[in-house]
Every structure is written in C-alpha cells, then in structure tokens.
XYZ file of C-alpha atoms in Angstrom:
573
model
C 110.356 240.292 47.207
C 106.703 239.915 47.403
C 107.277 236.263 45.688
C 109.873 235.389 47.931
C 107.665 236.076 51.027
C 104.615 234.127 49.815
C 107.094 231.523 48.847
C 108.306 231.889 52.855
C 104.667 231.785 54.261
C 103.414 228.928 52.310
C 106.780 226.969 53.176
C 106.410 227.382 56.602
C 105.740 224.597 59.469
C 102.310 226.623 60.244
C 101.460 226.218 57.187
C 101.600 222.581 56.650
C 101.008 221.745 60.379
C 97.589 222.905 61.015
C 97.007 219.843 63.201
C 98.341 219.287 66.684
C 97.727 215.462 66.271
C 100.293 212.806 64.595
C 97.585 211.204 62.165
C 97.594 207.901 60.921
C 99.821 208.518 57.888
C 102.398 209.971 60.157
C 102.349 206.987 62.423
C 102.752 204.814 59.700
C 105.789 206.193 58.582
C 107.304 206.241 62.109
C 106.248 202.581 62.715
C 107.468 201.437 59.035
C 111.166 203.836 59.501
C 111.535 202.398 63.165
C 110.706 198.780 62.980
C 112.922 197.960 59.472
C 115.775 200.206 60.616
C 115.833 198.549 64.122
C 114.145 195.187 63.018
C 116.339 193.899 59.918
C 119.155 191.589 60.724
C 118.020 191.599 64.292
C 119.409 188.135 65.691
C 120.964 187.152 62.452
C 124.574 189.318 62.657
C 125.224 189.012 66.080
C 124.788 186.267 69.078
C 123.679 187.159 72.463
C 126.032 189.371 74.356
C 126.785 188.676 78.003
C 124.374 190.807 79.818
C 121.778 189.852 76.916
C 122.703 186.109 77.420
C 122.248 187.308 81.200
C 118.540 188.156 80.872
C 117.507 185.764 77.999
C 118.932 182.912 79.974
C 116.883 183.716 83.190
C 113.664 183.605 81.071
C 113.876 180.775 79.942
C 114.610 179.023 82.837
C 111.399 180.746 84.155
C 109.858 178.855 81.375
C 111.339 175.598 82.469
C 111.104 176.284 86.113
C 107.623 178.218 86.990
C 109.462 180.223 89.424
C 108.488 183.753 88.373
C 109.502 186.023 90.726
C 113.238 185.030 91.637
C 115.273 185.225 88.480
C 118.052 182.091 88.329
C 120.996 181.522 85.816
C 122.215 178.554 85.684
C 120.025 177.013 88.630
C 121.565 179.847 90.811
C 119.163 182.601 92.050
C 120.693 186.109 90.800
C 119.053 189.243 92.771
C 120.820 192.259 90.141
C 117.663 193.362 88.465
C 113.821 193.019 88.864
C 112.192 190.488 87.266
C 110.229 192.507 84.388
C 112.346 192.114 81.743
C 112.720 188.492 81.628
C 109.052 188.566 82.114
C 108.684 189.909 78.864
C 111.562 188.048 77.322
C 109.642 184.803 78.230
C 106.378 186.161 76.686
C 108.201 186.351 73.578
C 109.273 182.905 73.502
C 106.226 181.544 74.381
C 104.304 183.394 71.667
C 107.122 182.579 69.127
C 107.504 179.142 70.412
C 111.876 179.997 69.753
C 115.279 180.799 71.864
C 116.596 182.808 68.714
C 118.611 186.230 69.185
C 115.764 188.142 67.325
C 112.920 186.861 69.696
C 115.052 187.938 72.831
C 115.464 190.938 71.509
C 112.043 192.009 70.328
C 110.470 193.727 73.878
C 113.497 196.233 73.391
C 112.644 196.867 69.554
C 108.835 197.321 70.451
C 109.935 199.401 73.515
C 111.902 202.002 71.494
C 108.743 202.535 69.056
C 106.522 203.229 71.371
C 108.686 205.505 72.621
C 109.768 207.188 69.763
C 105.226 207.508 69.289
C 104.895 209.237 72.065
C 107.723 211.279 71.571
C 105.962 212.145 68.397
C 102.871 213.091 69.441
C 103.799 215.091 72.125
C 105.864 216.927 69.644
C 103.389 217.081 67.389
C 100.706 218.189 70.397
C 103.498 221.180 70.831
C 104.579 222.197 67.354
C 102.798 220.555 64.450
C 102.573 217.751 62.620
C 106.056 218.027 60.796
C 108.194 218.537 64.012
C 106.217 215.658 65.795
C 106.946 212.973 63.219
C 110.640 214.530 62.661
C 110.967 213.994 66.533
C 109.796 210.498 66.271
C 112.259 209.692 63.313
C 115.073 211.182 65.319
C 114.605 209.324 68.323
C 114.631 206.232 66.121
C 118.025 206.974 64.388
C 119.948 208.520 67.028
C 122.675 206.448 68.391
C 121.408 205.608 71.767
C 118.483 203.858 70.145
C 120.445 202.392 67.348
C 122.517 200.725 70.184
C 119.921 199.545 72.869
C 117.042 199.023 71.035
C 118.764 195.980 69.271
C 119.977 194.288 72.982
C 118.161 191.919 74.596
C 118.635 194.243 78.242
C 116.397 196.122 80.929
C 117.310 199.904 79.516
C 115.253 200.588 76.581
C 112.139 199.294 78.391
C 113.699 201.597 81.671
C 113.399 204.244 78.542
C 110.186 203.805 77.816
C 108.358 203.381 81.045
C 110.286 206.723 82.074
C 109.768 208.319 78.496
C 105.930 207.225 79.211
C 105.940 208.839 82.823
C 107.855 212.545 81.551
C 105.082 212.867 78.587
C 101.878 212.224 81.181
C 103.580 214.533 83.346
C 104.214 217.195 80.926
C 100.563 216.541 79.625
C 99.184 216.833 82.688
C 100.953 220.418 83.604
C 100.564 221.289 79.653
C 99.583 225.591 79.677
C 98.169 225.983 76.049
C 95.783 222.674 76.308
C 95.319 221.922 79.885
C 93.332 218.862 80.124
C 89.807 217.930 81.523
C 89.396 216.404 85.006
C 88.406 213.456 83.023
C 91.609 213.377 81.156
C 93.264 214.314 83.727
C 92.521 210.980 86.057
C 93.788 209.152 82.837
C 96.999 210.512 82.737
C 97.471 210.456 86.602
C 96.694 206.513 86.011
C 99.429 206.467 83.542
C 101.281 208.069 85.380
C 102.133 206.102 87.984
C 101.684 203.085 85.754
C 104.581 203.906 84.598
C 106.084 204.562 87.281
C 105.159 201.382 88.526
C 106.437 199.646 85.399
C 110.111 201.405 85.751
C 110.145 200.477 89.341
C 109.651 196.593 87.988
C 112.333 197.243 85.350
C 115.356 198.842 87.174
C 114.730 199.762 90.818
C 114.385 202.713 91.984
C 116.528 204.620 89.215
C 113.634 205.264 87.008
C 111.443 206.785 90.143
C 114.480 208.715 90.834
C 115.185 210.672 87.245
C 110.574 211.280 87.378
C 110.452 212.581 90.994
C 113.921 214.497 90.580
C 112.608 216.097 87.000
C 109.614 217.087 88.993
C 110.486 218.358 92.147
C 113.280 220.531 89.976
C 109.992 221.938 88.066
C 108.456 222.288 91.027
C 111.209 224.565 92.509
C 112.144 226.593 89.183
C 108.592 227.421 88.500
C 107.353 227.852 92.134
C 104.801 225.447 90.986
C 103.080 223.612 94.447
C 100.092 222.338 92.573
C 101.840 220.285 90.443
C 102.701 218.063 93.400
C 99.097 217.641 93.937
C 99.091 215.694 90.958
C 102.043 213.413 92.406
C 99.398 212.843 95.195
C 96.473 211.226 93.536
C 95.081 208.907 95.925
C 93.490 206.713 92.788
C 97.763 206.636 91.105
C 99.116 205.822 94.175
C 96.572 202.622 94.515
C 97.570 201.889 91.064
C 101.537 202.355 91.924
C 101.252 200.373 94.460
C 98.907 197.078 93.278
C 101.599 196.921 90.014
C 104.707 197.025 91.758
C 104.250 196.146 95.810
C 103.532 192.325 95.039
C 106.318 191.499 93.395
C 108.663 192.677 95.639
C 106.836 191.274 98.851
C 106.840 187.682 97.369
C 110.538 188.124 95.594
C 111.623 189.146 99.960
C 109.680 186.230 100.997
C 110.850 184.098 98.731
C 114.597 185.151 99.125
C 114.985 187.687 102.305
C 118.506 188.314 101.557
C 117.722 190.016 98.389
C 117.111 193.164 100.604
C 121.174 193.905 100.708
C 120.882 193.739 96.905
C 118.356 196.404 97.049
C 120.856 198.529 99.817
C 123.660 197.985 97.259
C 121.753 198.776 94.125
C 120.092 202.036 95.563
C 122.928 203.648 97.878
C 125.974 201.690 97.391
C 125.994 203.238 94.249
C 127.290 206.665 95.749
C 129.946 204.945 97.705
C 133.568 203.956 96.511
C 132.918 200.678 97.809
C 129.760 200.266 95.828
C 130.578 202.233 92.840
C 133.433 199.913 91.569
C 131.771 199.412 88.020
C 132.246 203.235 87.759
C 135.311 204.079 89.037
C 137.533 204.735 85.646
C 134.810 207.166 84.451
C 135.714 211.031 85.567
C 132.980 212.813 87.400
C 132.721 214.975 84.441
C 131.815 211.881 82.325
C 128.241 212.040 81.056
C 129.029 215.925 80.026
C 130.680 214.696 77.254
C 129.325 211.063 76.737
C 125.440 212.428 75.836
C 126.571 214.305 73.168
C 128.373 211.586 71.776
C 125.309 209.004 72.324
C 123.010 211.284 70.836
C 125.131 211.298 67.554
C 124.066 212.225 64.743
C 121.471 214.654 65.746
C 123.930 216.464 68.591
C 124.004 219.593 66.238
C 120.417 219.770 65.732
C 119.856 219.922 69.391
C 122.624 222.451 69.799
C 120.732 224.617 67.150
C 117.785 224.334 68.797
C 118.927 225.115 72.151
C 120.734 228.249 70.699
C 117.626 229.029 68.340
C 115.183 227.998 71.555
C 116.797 230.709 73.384
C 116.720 233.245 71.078
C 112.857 232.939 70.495
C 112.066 232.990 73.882
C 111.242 229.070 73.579
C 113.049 228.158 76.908
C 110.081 230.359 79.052
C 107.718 228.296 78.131
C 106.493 225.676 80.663
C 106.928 223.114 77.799
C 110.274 223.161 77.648
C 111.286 223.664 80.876
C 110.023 220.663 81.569
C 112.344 218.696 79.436
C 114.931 220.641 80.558
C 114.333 220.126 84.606
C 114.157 216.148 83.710
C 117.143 216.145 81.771
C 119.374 218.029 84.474
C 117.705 216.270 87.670
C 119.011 212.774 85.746
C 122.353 214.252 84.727
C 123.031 215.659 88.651
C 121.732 212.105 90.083
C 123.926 210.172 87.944
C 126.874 212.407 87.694
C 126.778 212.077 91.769
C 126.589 207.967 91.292
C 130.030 206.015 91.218
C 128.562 203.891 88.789
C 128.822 205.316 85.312
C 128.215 203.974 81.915
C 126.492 205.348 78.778
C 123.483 204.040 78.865
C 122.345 204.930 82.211
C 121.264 208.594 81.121
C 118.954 206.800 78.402
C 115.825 207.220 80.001
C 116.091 211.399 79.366
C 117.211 211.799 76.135
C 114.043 210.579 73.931
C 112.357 214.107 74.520
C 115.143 216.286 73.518
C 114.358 214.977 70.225
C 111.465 217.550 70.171
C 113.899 220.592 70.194
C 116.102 218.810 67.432
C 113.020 218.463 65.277
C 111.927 222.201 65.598
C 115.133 223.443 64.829
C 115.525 220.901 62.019
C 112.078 221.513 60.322
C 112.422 225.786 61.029
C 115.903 225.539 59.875
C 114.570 223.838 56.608
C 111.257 225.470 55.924
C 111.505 229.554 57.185
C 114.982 230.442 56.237
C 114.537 229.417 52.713
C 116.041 232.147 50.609
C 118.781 232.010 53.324
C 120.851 229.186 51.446
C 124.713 229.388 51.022
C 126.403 227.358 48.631
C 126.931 223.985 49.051
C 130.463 224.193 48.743
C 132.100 224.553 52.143
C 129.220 221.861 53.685
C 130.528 219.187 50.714
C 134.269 219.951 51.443
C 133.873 219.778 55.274
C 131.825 216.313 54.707
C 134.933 214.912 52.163
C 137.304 215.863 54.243
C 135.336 213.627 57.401
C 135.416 210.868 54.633
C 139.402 211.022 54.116
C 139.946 210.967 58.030
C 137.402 208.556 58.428
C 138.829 206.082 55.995
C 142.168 206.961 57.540
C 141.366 205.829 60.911
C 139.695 202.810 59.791
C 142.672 201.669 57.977
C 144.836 202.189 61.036
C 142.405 200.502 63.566
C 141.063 197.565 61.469
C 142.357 197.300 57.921
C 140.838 193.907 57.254
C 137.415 196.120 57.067
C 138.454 198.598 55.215
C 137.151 198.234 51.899
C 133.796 197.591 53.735
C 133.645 200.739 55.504
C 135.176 202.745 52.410
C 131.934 202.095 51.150
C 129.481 202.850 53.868
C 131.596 206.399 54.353
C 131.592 207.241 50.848
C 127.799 206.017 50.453
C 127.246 207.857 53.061
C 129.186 211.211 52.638
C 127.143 211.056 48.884
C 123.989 210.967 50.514
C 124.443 213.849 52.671
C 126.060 216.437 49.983
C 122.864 215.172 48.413
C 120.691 216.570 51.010
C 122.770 219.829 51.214
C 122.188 220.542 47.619
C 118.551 219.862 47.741
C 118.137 222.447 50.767
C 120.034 224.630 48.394
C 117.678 224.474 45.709
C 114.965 225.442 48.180
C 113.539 221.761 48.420
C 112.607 221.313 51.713
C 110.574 218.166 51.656
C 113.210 216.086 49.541
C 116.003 217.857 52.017
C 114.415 216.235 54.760
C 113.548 213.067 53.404
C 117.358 212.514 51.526
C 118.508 213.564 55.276
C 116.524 210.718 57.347
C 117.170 208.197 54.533
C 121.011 208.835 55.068
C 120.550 208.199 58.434
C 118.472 204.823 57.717
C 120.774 203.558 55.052
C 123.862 204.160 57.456
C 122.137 202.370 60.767
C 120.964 199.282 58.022
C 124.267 198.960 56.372
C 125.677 198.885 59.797
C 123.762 196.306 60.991
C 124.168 194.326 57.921
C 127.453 194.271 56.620
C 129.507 195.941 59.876
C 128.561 194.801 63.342
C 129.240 191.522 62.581
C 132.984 191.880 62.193
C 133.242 193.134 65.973
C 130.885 189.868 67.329
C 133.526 189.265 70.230
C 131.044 186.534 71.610
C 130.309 184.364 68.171
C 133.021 181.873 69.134
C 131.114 181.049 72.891
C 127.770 180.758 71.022
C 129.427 178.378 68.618
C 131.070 176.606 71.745
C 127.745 176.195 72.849
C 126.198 174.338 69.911
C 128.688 171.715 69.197
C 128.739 170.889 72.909
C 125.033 169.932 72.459
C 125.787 167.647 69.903
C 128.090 165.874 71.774
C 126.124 164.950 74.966
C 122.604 163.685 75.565
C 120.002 165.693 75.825
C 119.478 164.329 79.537
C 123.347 164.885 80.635
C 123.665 167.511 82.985
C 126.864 169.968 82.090
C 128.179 171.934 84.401
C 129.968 175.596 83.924
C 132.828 176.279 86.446
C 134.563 179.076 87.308
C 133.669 181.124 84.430
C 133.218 185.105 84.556
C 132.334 185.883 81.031
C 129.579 182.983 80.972
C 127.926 184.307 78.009
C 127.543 180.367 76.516
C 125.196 178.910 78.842
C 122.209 181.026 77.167
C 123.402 178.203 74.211
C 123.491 175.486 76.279
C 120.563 173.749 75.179
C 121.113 170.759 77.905
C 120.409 170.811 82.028
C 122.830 173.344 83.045
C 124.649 173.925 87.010
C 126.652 177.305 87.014
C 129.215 176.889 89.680
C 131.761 179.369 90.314
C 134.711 177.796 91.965
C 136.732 174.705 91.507
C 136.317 174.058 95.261
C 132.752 174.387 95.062
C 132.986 171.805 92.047
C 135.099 169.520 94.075
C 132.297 170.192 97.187
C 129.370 168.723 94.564
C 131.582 165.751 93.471
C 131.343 164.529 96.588
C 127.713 165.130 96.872
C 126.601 163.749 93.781
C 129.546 161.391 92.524
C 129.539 160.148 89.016
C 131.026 158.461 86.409
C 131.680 161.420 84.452
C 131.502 164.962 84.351
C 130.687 167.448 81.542
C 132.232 170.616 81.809
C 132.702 173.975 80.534
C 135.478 176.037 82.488
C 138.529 178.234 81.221
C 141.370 176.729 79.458
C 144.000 177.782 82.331
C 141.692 176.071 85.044
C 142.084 172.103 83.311
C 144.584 171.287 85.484
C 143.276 171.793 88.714
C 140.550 169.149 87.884
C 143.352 166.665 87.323
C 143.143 166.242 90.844
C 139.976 164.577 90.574
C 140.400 162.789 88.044
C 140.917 161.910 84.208
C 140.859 164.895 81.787
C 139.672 164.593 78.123
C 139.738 167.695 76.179
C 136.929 167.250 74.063
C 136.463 171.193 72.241
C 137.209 174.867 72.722
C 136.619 177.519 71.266
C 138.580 178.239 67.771
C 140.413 181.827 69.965
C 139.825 184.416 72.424
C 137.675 186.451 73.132
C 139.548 190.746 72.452
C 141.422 191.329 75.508
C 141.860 187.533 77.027
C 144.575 185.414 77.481
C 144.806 182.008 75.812
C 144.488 180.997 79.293
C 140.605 182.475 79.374
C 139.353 180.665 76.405
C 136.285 178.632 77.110
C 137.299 174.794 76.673
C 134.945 171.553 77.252
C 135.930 168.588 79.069
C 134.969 165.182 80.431
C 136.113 164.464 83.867
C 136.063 160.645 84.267
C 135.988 159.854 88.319
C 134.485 156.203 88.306
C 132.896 157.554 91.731
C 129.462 155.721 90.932
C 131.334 152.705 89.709
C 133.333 152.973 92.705
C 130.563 153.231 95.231
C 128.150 150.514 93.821
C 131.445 147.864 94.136
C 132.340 149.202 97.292
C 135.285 150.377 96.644
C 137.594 153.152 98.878
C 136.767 156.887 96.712
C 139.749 159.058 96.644
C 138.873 162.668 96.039
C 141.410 165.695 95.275
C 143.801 163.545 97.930
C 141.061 163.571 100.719
C-alpha cells in the first residue's frame, strides 16, 4: 500500500510539472508534431478547392494588379471578405516566388501552430508542463484543425487572431498570477491587436465571439473592472490605426461595398440573408462541435464531468473558456447562416480541459486499471462496422481504408494495454502517435480519392498549352469557377451569356477563348462558329453532364469584318 502510494505521488502531473512555462523542449515537440502532421502532402494530394481557388486567385491578381485593398477575381471586384487573407496569401508567393497548392496554403498551416503554442502555454501557465504540451498536441490533431489548417481560407487565421485575443484576455483577468502594470499594457496591446487582426480577417464575427465571451464574464462573475481593460485608451489607438485604414480606403475606393458589410453583419439573422444556412436546424452546432472536435470529444466530456467534480468550473480560469465558448455558440446558433467551421474560433481552448483530464486520467488513477479486454473488443467491433460502411459507400477504397482502420484500431489497443501496465508516458505517447499516423495516412493515401475538383485543375493546364500566353480567355457563366485559379493566361470572369454577347460588341474579335458549361455551347452558336476544343474527362459529384466545364473557340470574324468594312451581324441584331 505504502508502495503503491509513492508509486501514485511520484506519477503524478505535480510531480513532473513543477514549471508553469512550456520550455523549449516542449515547443519543439509541438512545432515538429504540428508542422509534419499538417505540413506533409500539403498541395501535393489535392488541388485548390473553390473557396481556396477563391482567395488564392484574388492574391495573385493583387500581385499582378497593385490594387491592394479591393480584392478582384477574374478582373471583377468581389466585396465577401476583407482583404487580409489574400494579403498573406500573396506574401507567400512572393517569398516562394510559386502559385503551388502548398504555398497557398501555408498562412493557414502557420496559423494553426501558433495557435495550438499559445494554447499550450496557457495550459501549461494553468496546470503544468504535461497538460500544456498535451493541449497543444490536441489542438493539432483534432478534426477541426486537421480540416482547416490544410485550406487555403480566412478561418484558421479568424482562429488564431480570436484564439490570440481569448488567451490575452484570460491573462490579463488571470487570479493565481495577475500580471504587472507593465505586463499588463502588453497584453492590452495584444489585445486589441488581435482584435484588430480578426476584424481584417472576417468582419465583425471575430469582435463579436471576444466582446460576447467577455461581457458574458462580465455578467456571471459581476466582474465591472474587467471592462476597464476593454477601455484602454493606448488598445483602442492600436485597434483602430490596424484596422480603420483599410476599410476607409476599401469605401472610397468602392462605396457600394457598404451593403456587403449590412449583408455580412445583419443579414445574417434574416431569412432573406441567411440562405447559405437555411437546411441546417437551429439545433445544429449542438451536435456538429462534438463531431468537429473528434477524436478528443470524450476527453473533453471527461474533463467537464471530472472539472465539475473537483470544483474546477469555480475557478475564474475556466469560466472564462466556458463564457467564450457559449457567447459564440448563442451568436451563431441565432445566425441563419450555419456551417461547421464557423464555431472554429472557440474550440482551440477547450483543448486545455481535454489535456487535464487526459494527463490526470493517465498519471493519478494508476492502480485504477481494468483489463484491457472490453476497451479492445469495443475498438474491433468499430473496425468491423467501419469496414462495413466503407464497403457500402465506396468499395473501390476499400482495401485502402481496411488498412488505415485496422492500423489504426492496433495502435490504440496498443495504448490501452500500455495504460494497463501502469506506463503512463508510453500510454500517452502510443495515443498521440495514433492520432498522427491516422491524420498522415489520411492525407497521403485517402483524401485524394474524394478530390472532386482535380478534373477543373487539369482543365486548366491543358488550356494553357493551347493558347498564347498573351490570349485573353474568358470564363462565362460558370458558378463552380474553381479553374480560373489555373488559368495561367489574362483571364475576364463574366457571368452571363448576355453579358458575353454585351462585350462582343465592345471589343469584337476574331476569336474567342472560352471556358463555360457544357449545356451553355449552344447559345454561343448565335454568335458564331463553335469549336469544341477540351473538357473535362467527367463531372464534378452531384452535376449533370450538362455542368461539366468545356473549352471553346468562338470564331466571329468581327475584326476581319470591321477592318474590310463589312455589315457585323451579332446574335441576329
């Protein structure tokens, strides 16, 4: 008994975790976790998607352009998201001198590692070095992360800027170590840096989830001189020189954007705006943040159960990433517009109540093990019904993803056995190298087999090849335009035939290079020859043969026509 109870003590987080900072060696193996499992195969397994293609394309044309503060794709000015992101999607071109999927992609992979550090050493700051850098590794290989920290899109920087403001915040109002007035103007800087920074990201939606999260504290804890800190005359100068020029010059330089900002910030809670959101229920992020924060979702439960039980939740800690979890989850669940990601932003610092559950869970109940048995069988039978619904939804992967389950499904009755034999170190380090082996062989051998947009990118390259590099192609009436990021050649988005028909007779030519959907060739008949000169080799999932991206040459003789003087006949006009 007496063994078993030194064997407890020296086993426990305390124990190992007599520092409340990350260290170097524990940032290290965050940085070296993160950046492979997010980092490998980055633009080699999958082409641009269409919101990536979305952002990537309007960078570049900043690049060829020097217009910086309107975002255009495809020459056309586009008003649906600040300009930030392409910012930094341009930086990374510039530095890498390259258009490739990986270098689009990189300001979200750098984004969710600094996130996941700070994460990390707040955790750490809270509970030891153990639960800090087991925070940080969850973060990294939850789902959420997994998924938008390999896009080329706004939300894992919206994540980190919010992620940045939450941990200054929760610094700032921290009861054990409350910080110097020194210290404190720091993180009242960084504070509304942030801020600032997810106001140039995504509106005011990042704004929204801090102040909510705050003024929620605020009421709960009867807490007025935490708005003081909101207040800082020296943050709001800050705020305000980072994110008021921007949106002065983008309203003088396009004054209509203002009913984009209307529609972005309140049309959102309308029907009328919220039509993105109407097939979600109002019910829908309930269930859809447990699913997103996969596989850690019974962690958290544990330590929300465990949390509760110890008193954990009456601390002002944890409050605090409790009132800016629920303040997001009310905004949003009020919103029309609903999809999984938009909750993003709050989830990083629940990580820190996974992590102490997982490391107490591991370390203090040590002589608490049951046998293995029930955890293996439970974990088989997932592996059977796995396997089963594989081979029902996509049997042409199915020897594939045999392997990853079964790989997996080893690994993990691996780890149980280990925490069995009262090994908590390896238990730990089996269970996060599951979870990297899974997101790697994912990325690797899976994702590419549901690539719905390969076939457009491919488009895209063999129509360079087939004009010169100083023929203008144009895209008509195209929804899913994904393939104009590929488009390597001066590109005019324009989308409807009778605007088409509108800039024939502005700028008439000889011939016309266009990309446009197979059922729409006819209606350029009207103007003129039609040679079918690719397409792509077949739909995209869930479009007609009708939808399929096709290029063509429309031969007018306009120019021909005009120099010999010749009557023009347009579309019968």
């Amino acid at each position: 008994m007496i063994e078993n109870q030194e064997r407890d003590r020296t086993m426990s987080p305390e124990t190992f975790d007599r520092s409340n900072r990350l260290g170097f060696k524990a940032w290290l193996i965050l940085m070296l976790y993160g950046s492979t499992l997010l980092g490998l195969w980055l633009g080699s397994t999958r082409v641009l998607t269409w919101h990536e293609a979305f952002s990537s394309e309007q960078a570049r044309e900043m690049l060829i352009t020097g217009n910086w503060i309107v975002p255009h794709y495809g020459t056309i000015a586009t008003t649906h998201k600040p300009p930030m992101f392409n910012w930094l999607i341009a930086l990374s071109m510039s530095v890498f001198d390259s258009h490739d999927e990986w270098v689009c992609r990189l300001p979200s992979l750098l984004a969710a590692l600094l996130t996941a550090w700070m994460v990390a050493a707040l955790g750490a700051r809270w509970h030891g070095r153990r639960v800090g850098l087991a925070s940080g590794l969850i973060v990294l290989s939850s789902f959420y992360v997994l998924m938008q920290a390999r896009l080329a899109e706004i939300d894992m920087l919206l994540c980190f800027a919010v992620t940045g403001a939450i941990v200054c915040f929760i610094l700032a109002e921290d009861e054990r170590k409350p910080p110097g007035k020194g210290m404190r103007l720091v993180l009242t800087i960084c504070f509304f840096a942030f801020i600032a920074l997810a106001l140039l990201a995504k509106y005011l939606i990042g704004p929204c989830f801090i102040a909510g999260g705050i003024l929620l504290y605020v009421l709960l804890r009867r807490r007025r001189r935490a708005l003081l800190f909101c207040l800082h005359p020296a943050g709001w100068f800050v705020f305000l020189a980072l994110a008021l020029p921007s949106y002065i010059a983008a309203y003088k330089a396009s004054p209509e954007i203002l009913d984009r900002w209307i529609l972005e910030h309140f049309g959102r809670f309308t029907r009328s705006g919220g039509a993105w959101g109407r097939q979600h229920p109002l019910l829908f992020y309930f269930y859809m943040t447990p699913l997103i924060m996969m596989p850690w979702t019974t962690w958290l439960a544990g330590g929300i159960l465990l949390g509760a039980r110890k008193k954990m939740w009456l601390s002002r800690n944890w409050q605090l990433i409790a009132c800016f979890f629920f303040a997001a989850l009310i905004l949003l669940t009020a919103s029309s517009w609903k999809h999984k990601h938009y909750i993003l932003p709050v989830l990083p610092c629940l990580a820190i109540p996974s992590a102490w559950y997982l490391v107490n869970n591991t370390y203090e109940h040590i002589d608490k093990r049951r046998p293995p048995a029930l955890v293996s069988l439970l974990l088989i039978v997932a592996a059977a019904v796995g396997i089963f619904i594989v081979w029902q939804a996509r049997p042409d992967i199915m020897a594939l993803m045999t392997i990853g389950i079964l790989g997996c499904v080893g690994l993990l009755i691996t780890a149980t056995f280990l925490d069995y034999h009262r090994r908590p170190r390896s238990t730990l380090v089996a269970l996060f190298a599951t979870f990297w082996l899974v997101g790697v062989f994912v990325q690797a051998f899976v994702i590419q087999h549901f690539d719905s947009y390969r076939h457009q990118a491919e488009l895209g390259k063999r129509v360079n090849t087939q004009v010169t590099e100083t023929e203008t192609l144009y895209t008509v009436n195209i929804y899913i335009d994904q393939i104009l990021f590929y488009l390597r050649r001066p590109v005019r988005r324009i989308d409807t035939i009778e605007a088409f028909s509108n800039e024939v007779r502005q700028n008439p030519a000889d011939d016309y290079y266009i990309v446009t959907a197979a059922g729409d060739v006819e209606k350029f008949r009207s103007l003129g020859n039609v040679q079918l000169l690719d397409q792509v080799e077949k739909p995209r999932p869930r479009q007609t043969e009708k939808e399929k991206l096709v290029f063509i040459r429309l031969q007018t003789g306009l120019a021909t026509a005009i120099i010999l003087g010749s009557d023009v006949n347009i579309g019968g006009k």
